[in-house]
Amino acid sequence: MSIIAWIILGLLAGAIAKFLLPGRDPGGFIGTTVIGIAGAFIGGWISARWLDHPVTKDFYDGATWAAAIGGSLVLLIGYRILCGHSRD
């Protein structure tokens, strides 16, 4: 996939992660968007490195989406822990 496809995947994965973990984030919409993009890259890297599932060239691969959403969830939880509480 191209870098543009990873960014779009990250935006969508960040939105899905935000839907799964509702609440106020310290960074707002921009912070959640950046976390989604970073989560997609990190999730794809972890999937290719340790889970023996190489990143495919197909945008619609379910395992790639699961890795991107999982990476976004992990980063969103970590961000909430380090930078503030979502339930003030």
Coordinates of N, CA and C in Angstrom, one line a residue:
M1 N 0.8 -1.2 0.0 CA 0.0 0.0 0.0 C 0.9 1.2 0.0
S2 N 0.4 2.3 -0.5 CA 1.1 3.5 -0.6 C 0.9 4.3 0.8
I3 N 1.7 5.3 0.9 CA 1.7 6.1 2.2 C 0.3 6.8 2.3
I4 N -0.3 7.2 1.2 CA -1.6 7.8 1.3 C -2.6 6.8 1.7
A5 N -2.6 5.5 1.3 CA -3.5 4.5 1.7 C -3.3 4.2 3.2
W6 N -2.1 4.2 3.7 CA -1.9 4.0 5.2 C -2.4 5.2 6.0
I7 N -2.3 6.4 5.5 CA -2.9 7.6 6.2 C -4.4 7.5 6.2
I8 N -5.0 7.1 5.1 CA -6.5 6.9 5.1 C -6.9 5.8 6.0
L9 N -6.2 4.7 5.9 CA -6.5 3.6 6.8 C -6.3 4.0 8.3
G10 N -5.3 4.8 8.6 CA -5.1 5.4 9.9 C -6.2 6.3 10.4
L11 N -6.7 7.1 9.5 CA -7.8 8.0 9.8 C -9.1 7.2 10.2
L12 N -9.3 6.2 9.4 CA -10.5 5.3 9.6 C -10.3 4.5 10.9
A13 N -9.1 4.0 11.1 CA -8.8 3.2 12.3 C -8.9 4.0 13.5
G14 N -8.5 5.3 13.5 CA -8.6 6.2 14.6 C -10.0 6.5 14.9
A15 N -10.9 6.7 13.9 CA -12.3 6.9 14.1 C -13.0 5.7 14.7
I16 N -12.6 4.5 14.3 CA -13.2 3.3 14.9 C -12.7 3.1 16.3
A17 N -11.4 3.4 16.6 CA -10.9 3.3 17.9 C -11.6 4.3 18.9
K18 N -11.9 5.5 18.4 CA -12.6 6.5 19.1 C -14.0 6.1 19.4
F19 N -14.6 5.4 18.4 CA -16.0 4.9 18.6 C -16.0 3.8 19.6
L20 N -15.0 2.9 19.7 CA -14.9 1.8 20.6 C -14.6 2.3 22.0
L21 N -13.8 3.4 22.1 CA -13.5 4.0 23.4 C -14.0 5.4 23.5
P22 N -15.3 5.6 23.8 CA -15.8 7.0 23.8 C -15.3 7.7 25.0
G23 N -15.4 9.0 25.0 CA -15.0 9.8 26.1 C -14.2 11.0 25.5
R24 N -13.9 11.9 26.4 CA -13.1 13.1 26.0 C -11.6 12.8 26.1
D25 N -10.9 13.1 25.0 CA -9.5 12.9 24.9 C -8.8 14.2 25.1
P26 N -7.6 14.2 25.8 CA -6.9 15.4 26.0 C -6.5 16.2 24.8
G27 N -6.4 15.5 23.6 CA -5.9 16.2 22.4 C -7.0 16.5 21.4
G28 N -8.2 16.1 21.7 CA -9.4 16.4 20.8 C -9.3 15.6 19.5
F29 N -9.9 16.2 18.5 CA -10.0 15.5 17.2 C -8.7 15.4 16.5
I30 N -7.8 16.4 16.6 CA -6.5 16.3 16.0 C -5.6 15.2 16.6
G31 N -5.6 15.2 17.9 CA -4.9 14.2 18.7 C -5.3 12.8 18.3
T32 N -6.6 12.6 18.3 CA -7.2 11.3 17.9 C -6.8 10.9 16.5
T33 N -6.8 11.8 15.6 CA -6.4 11.6 14.2 C -5.0 11.2 14.1
V34 N -4.1 11.9 14.8 CA -2.7 11.5 14.7 C -2.4 10.2 15.4
I35 N -3.1 9.9 16.5 CA -3.0 8.6 17.1 C -3.5 7.5 16.2
G36 N -4.6 7.7 15.5 CA -5.0 6.7 14.5 C -4.0 6.4 13.4
I37 N -3.4 7.5 12.9 CA -2.4 7.3 11.8 C -1.2 6.5 12.4
A38 N -0.7 7.0 13.5 CA 0.4 6.3 14.1 C 0.1 4.9 14.5
G39 N -1.1 4.6 15.0 CA -1.6 3.3 15.4 C -1.6 2.4 14.2
A40 N -2.0 2.9 13.0 CA -2.1 2.1 11.8 C -0.6 1.7 11.4
F41 N 0.3 2.6 11.5 CA 1.7 2.2 11.1 C 2.3 1.2 12.1
I42 N 2.1 1.5 13.4 CA 2.6 0.6 14.4 C 1.9 -0.8 14.4
G43 N 0.6 -0.8 14.2 CA -0.1 -2.1 14.1 C 0.4 -2.9 12.9
G44 N 0.5 -2.2 11.8 CA 1.0 -2.9 10.6 C 2.4 -3.4 10.8
W45 N 3.3 -2.6 11.5 CA 4.7 -3.1 11.7 C 4.7 -4.3 12.6
I46 N 3.9 -4.2 13.7 CA 3.9 -5.3 14.7 C 3.3 -6.6 14.0
S47 N 2.3 -6.4 13.2 CA 1.7 -7.6 12.4 C 2.7 -8.2 11.5
A48 N 3.5 -7.4 10.8 CA 4.5 -7.9 9.9 C 5.7 -8.5 10.6
R49 N 6.1 -7.9 11.7 CA 7.3 -8.3 12.4 C 7.1 -9.5 13.3
W50 N 6.1 -9.5 14.1 CA 6.0 -10.6 15.1 C 4.8 -11.5 14.9
L51 N 3.8 -11.2 14.2 CA 2.7 -12.0 14.0 C 2.7 -12.8 12.7
D52 N 3.8 -12.6 12.0 CA 4.1 -13.3 10.7 C 2.9 -13.1 9.7
H53 N 2.4 -11.9 9.7 CA 1.4 -11.6 8.6 C 1.9 -10.3 7.9
P54 N 2.6 -10.5 6.8 CA 3.2 -9.3 6.1 C 2.1 -8.4 5.6
V55 N 2.4 -7.1 5.6 CA 1.5 -6.1 5.2 C 1.3 -6.3 3.7
T56 N 0.1 -6.5 3.3 CA -0.2 -6.8 1.9 C -0.4 -5.5 1.1
K57 N -0.5 -5.6 -0.2 CA -0.8 -4.5 -1.0 C -2.3 -4.2 -1.1
D58 N -3.1 -5.1 -0.5 CA -4.6 -5.0 -0.6 C -5.1 -4.1 0.5
F59 N -5.8 -3.0 0.2 CA -6.4 -2.1 1.2 C -7.5 -2.8 2.0
Y60 N -8.1 -3.8 1.5 CA -9.3 -4.4 2.1 C -9.0 -5.7 2.9
D61 N -7.7 -5.9 3.2 CA -7.3 -7.1 4.0 C -7.8 -6.9 5.4
G62 N -8.6 -7.9 5.9 CA -9.1 -7.8 7.3 C -8.1 -7.8 8.4
A63 N -7.0 -8.6 8.2 CA -5.9 -8.6 9.2 C -5.2 -7.3 9.3
T64 N -5.0 -6.6 8.2 CA -4.4 -5.3 8.2 C -5.3 -4.3 8.9
W65 N -6.6 -4.4 8.7 CA -7.5 -3.5 9.4 C -7.5 -3.8 10.9
A66 N -7.5 -5.0 11.2 CA -7.5 -5.4 12.7 C -6.2 -4.9 13.3
A67 N -5.1 -5.0 12.7 CA -3.8 -4.6 13.2 C -3.8 -3.1 13.4
A68 N -4.4 -2.3 12.4 CA -4.4 -0.9 12.5 C -5.3 -0.4 13.6
I69 N -6.5 -1.0 13.7 CA -7.4 -0.7 14.8 C -6.9 -1.0 16.1
G70 N -6.2 -2.2 16.2 CA -5.6 -2.6 17.5 C -4.5 -1.7 17.9
G71 N -3.7 -1.3 17.0 CA -2.6 -0.3 17.3 C -3.2 1.0 17.7
S72 N -4.2 1.5 17.1 CA -4.9 2.7 17.4 C -5.5 2.7 18.8
L73 N -6.1 1.5 19.2 CA -6.7 1.4 20.5 C -5.6 1.4 21.6
V74 N -4.5 0.7 21.3 CA -3.4 0.7 22.3 C -2.8 2.1 22.5
L75 N -2.6 2.8 21.4 CA -2.0 4.2 21.5 C -3.0 5.1 22.2
L76 N -4.3 5.0 21.9 CA -5.3 5.8 22.5 C -5.4 5.6 24.0
I77 N -5.4 4.3 24.4 CA -5.4 4.0 25.9 C -4.1 4.6 26.5
G78 N -3.0 4.4 25.9 CA -1.7 4.9 26.5 C -1.7 6.4 26.5
Y79 N -2.3 7.1 25.5 CA -2.4 8.5 25.5 C -3.3 9.0 26.6
R80 N -4.4 8.4 26.8 CA -5.3 8.8 27.9 C -4.6 8.6 29.3
I81 N -3.9 7.5 29.5 CA -3.2 7.3 30.7 C -2.1 8.3 31.0
L82 N -1.3 8.6 30.0 CA -0.2 9.5 30.2 C -0.6 11.0 30.2
C83 N -1.6 11.4 29.4 CA -1.8 12.8 29.2 C -3.1 13.3 29.8
G84 N -3.8 12.5 30.5 CA -5.0 13.0 31.1 C -6.1 12.0 31.2
H85 N -7.1 12.2 32.0 CA -8.2 11.3 32.1 C -9.4 11.7 31.2
S86 N -10.1 10.7 30.7 CA -11.2 11.0 29.8 C -12.5 11.2 30.6
R87 N -12.5 10.9 31.9 CA -13.7 11.1 32.7 C -13.5 12.1 33.8
D88 N -13.3 13.3 33.4 CA -13.1 14.4 34.5 C -14.4 14.9 35.0

